[in-house]
XYZ file of C-alpha atoms in Angstrom:
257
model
C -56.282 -54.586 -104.185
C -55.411 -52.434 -107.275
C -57.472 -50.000 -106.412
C -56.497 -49.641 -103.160
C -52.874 -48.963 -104.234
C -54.084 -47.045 -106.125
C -55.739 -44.870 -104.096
C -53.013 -45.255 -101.680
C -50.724 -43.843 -104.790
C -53.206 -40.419 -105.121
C -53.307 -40.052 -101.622
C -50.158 -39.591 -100.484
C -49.419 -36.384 -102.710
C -51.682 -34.279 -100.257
C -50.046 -36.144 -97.415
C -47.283 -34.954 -98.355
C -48.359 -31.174 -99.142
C -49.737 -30.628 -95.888
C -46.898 -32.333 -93.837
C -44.813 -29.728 -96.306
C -46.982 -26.724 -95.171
C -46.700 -27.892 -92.146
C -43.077 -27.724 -91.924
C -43.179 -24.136 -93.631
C -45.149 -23.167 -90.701
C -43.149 -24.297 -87.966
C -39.658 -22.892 -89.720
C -41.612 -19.437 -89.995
C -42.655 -19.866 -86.507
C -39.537 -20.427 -85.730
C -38.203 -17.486 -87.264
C -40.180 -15.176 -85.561
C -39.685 -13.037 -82.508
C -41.704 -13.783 -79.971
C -41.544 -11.839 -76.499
C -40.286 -15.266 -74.670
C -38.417 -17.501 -75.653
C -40.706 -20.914 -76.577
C -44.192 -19.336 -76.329
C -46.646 -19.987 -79.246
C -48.136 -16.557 -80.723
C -51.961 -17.232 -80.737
C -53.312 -17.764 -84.261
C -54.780 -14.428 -84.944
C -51.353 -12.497 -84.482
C -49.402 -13.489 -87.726
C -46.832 -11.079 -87.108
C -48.316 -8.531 -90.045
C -48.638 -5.475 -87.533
C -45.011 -4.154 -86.515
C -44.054 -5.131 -83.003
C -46.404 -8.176 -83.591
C -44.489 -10.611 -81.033
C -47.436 -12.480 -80.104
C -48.522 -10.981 -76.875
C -52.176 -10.842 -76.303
C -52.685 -12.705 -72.480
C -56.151 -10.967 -72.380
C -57.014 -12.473 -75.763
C -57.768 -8.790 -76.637
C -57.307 -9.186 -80.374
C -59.310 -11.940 -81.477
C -61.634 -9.676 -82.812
C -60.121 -8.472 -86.462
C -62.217 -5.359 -85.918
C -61.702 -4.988 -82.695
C -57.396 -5.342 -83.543
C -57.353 -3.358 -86.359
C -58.849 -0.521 -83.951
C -56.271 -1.216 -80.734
C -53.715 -0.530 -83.299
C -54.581 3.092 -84.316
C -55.336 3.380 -80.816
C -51.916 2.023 -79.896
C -50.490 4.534 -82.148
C -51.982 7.307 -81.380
C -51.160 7.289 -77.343
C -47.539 6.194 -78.428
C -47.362 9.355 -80.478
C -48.558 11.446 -78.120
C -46.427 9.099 -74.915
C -43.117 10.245 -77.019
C -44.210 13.686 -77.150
C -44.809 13.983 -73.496
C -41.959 11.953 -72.003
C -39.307 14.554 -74.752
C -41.735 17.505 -73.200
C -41.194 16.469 -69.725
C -37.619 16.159 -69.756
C -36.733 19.202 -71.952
C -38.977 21.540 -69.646
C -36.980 20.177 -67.023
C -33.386 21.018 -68.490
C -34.395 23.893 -69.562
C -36.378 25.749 -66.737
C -35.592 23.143 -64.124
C -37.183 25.895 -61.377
C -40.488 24.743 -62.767
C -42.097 21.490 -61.450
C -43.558 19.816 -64.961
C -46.850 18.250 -63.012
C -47.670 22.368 -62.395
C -46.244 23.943 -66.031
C -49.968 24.168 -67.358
C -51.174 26.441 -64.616
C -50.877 30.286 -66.063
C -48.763 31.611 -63.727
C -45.851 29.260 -65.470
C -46.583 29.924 -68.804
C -44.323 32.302 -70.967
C -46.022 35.167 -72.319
C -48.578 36.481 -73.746
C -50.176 33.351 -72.406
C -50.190 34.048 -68.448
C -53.211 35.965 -68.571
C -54.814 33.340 -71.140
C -58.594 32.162 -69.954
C -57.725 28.610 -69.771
C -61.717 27.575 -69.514
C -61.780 29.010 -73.106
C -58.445 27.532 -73.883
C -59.602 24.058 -72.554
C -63.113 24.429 -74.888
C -61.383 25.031 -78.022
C -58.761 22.093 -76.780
C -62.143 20.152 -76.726
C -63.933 21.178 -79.521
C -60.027 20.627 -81.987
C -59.108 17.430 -80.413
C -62.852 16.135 -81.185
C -63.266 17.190 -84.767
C -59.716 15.656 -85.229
C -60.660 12.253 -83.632
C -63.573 12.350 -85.513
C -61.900 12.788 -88.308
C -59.792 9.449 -87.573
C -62.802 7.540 -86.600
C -64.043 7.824 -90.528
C -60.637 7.076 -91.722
C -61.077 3.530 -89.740
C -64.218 3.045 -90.709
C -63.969 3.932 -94.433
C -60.290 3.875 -95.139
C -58.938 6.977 -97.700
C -61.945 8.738 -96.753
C -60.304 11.786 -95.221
C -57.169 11.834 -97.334
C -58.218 15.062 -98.592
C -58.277 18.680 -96.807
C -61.588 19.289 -95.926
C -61.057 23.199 -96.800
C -58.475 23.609 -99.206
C -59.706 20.917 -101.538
C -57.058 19.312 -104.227
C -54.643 19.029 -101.016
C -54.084 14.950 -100.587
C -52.119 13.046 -98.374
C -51.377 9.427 -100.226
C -51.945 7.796 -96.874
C -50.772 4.108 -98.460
C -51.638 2.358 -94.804
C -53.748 3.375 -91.764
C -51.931 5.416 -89.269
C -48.949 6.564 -91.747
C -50.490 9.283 -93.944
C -47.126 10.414 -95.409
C -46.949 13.335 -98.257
C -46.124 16.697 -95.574
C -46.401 13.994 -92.535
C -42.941 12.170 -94.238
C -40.477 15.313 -95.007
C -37.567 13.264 -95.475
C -39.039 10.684 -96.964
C -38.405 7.950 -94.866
C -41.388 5.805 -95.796
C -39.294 5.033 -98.970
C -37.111 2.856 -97.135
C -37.977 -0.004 -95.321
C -41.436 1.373 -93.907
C -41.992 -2.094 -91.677
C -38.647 -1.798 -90.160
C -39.473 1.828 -89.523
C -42.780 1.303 -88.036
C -41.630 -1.252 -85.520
C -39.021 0.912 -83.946
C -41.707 4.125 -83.691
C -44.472 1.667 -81.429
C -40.808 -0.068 -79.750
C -40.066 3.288 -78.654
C -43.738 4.426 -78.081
C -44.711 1.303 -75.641
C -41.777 2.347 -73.712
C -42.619 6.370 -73.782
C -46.101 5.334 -72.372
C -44.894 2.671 -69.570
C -42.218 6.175 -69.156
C -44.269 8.401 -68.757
C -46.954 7.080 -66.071
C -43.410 6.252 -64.495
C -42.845 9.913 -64.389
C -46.878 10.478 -63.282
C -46.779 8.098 -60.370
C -42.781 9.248 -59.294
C -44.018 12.702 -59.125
C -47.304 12.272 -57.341
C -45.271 10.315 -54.718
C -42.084 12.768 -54.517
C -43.349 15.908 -55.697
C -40.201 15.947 -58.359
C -40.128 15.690 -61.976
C -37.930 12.657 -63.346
C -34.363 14.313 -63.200
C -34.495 15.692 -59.822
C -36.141 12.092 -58.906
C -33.207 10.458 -60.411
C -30.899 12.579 -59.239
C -32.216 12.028 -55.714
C -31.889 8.331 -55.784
C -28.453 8.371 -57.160
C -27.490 10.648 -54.038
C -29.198 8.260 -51.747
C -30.101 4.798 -53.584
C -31.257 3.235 -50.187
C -33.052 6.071 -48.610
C -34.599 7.407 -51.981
C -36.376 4.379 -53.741
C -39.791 3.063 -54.899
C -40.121 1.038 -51.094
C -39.829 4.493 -49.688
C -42.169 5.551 -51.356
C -44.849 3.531 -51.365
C -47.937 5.203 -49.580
C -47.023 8.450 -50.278
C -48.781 11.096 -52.096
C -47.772 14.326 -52.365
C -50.837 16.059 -54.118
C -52.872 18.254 -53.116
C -56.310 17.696 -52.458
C -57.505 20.160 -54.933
C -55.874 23.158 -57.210
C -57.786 26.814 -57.664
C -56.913 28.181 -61.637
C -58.233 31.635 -62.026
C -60.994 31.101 -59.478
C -62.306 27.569 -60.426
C -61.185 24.952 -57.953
C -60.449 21.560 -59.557
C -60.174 18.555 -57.264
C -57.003 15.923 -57.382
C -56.302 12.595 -56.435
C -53.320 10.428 -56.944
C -53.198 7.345 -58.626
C -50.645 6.037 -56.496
C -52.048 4.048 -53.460
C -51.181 6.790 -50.530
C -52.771 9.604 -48.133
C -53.052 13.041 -49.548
C-alpha cells in the first residue's frame, strides 16, 4: 500500500506537467489568428512563417521540404503580383489610350524600343530570368550559398533569413524593426496583388478594358456592366502577329473567341 502511494505521490508531478503544457497550448492556440473563427490550424503550421493562419485545405504543407519551398515560391509571385497590379494601374493613369493586355507589343513601346527584336528580347528575358532562378534554387537548397556576387567578389548581402537578403535590398533599413510584423504585411498585400491581378487578367479578356475603365464602366451601369454579364464572353483574339511571328491566344475565361 506504501508503495503504491508512493508511486501515486511521483506520478502525479508529470500529470501535472503535461496537463500544464497542455493548457499552454490551448491559451497559445487561442491567441492565434486563424482565418475563421474556431478552426484548428493543422499541426505542421505553428504560426512561424508570417501570414501563418493555418490554412492548408489541400494538406499542401505537410511536407517540411516541400513548405519551406511554397514559401519562397509564395514570395516570389507576390513580389512580382505587386509589381504588376502598381504596373497595370499606373500605365493606365498615365497613358490611359493604351490597353495594358497590348503595352508589350512594339508598336506601344516608348522609344528607342519600338523597333526592338522582341524574339531576341524574349531570349535574353529567358536566358536572365533562368540564371537568376537558378541562382535561388541553390540558395534553398544550401542556404548562404549565393550571398556573395558571383563577379565582383567581396560584395555580400547578410541575407539573415531565406527570401529577405537585406544589405542594398533594405535601403532604409526597415529589417531593423520588427522584421515579422513587416513580413506579414508584404505576403498580406502580395496574396491580394495575385488574387488582383488575375482579376484584372480575366476582366480584361472578358471586356477588352483594363481595370479603371472596367470599373469605371460598372459604376456607370452597375446592373448592365457586371461579372453575370459577362460570363461567356471573351474578347481575345484568336491569335496576335509581332513582327511577322504569329502567336496564338486563348482566354482563360470560359467563353467563345
Amino acid at each position: 500500500m506504501a508503495a503504491l502511494m508512493q508511486k501515486s505521490a511521483l506520478t502525479r508531478p508529470a500529470v501535472a506537467n503535461r496537463a500544464g503544457r497542455r493548457a499552454v497550448v490551448v491559451r497559445a492556440a487561442a491567441d492565434r489568428k486563424l482565418w475563421a473563427p474556431g478552426v484548428v490550424a493543422p499541426d505542421y503550421l505553428k504560426g512561424e512563417l508570417a501570414g501563418d493562419y493555418g490554412w492548408d485545405p489541400l494538406g499542401l504543407g505537410a511536407d517540411p521540404v516541400a513548405l519551406r519551398w511554397y514559401r519562397q515560391s509564395e514570395l516570389v509571385h507576390a513580389r512580382w503580383a505587386m509589381l504588376g497590379v502598381a504596373g497595370v494601374l499606373v500605365q493606365e493613369v498615365v497613358k490611359p489610350d493604351v490597353y495594358f493586355y497590348e503595352a508589350g507589343l512594339p508598336q506601344n513601346l516608348p522609344e528607342p524600343f519600338t523597333n526592338v527584336n522582341m524574339g531576341g528580347l524574349l531570349a535574353w528575358e529567358f536566358i536572365l530570368m533562368h540564371w537568376v532562378e537558378v541562382r535561388r534554387w541553390q540558395d534553398y537548397k544550401n542556404f548562404g550559398s549565393v550571398n556573395e556576387d558571383p563577379i565582383f567578389k567581396g560584395n555580400k548581402v547578410p541575407n539573415p533569413e531565406m527570401g529577405y537578403p537585406g544589405g542594398i535590398f533594405d535601403p532604409l533599413g526597415f529589417s531593423k524593426g520588427n522584421l515579422k510584423e513587416l513580413q506579414t504585411k508584404e505576403i498580406k498585400n502580395g496574396r491580394l496583388a495575385m488574387i488582383a491581378y488575375m482579376g484584372f487578367v480575366l476582366q480584361a479578356q472578358a471586356t477588352g478594358k483594363g481595370p479603371l475603365a472596367a470599373l469605371s464602366a460598372h459604376l456607370s451601369n452597375p446592373f448592365g456592366n457586371n461579372i453575370l454579364k459577362n460570363i461567356g464572353t471573351c474578347t481575345v483574339p484568336h491569335s496576335v502577329n509581332v513582327q511577322g511571328l504569329e502567336i496564338p491566344l486563348s482566354c482563360l475565361w470560359p467563353g467563345q473567341q
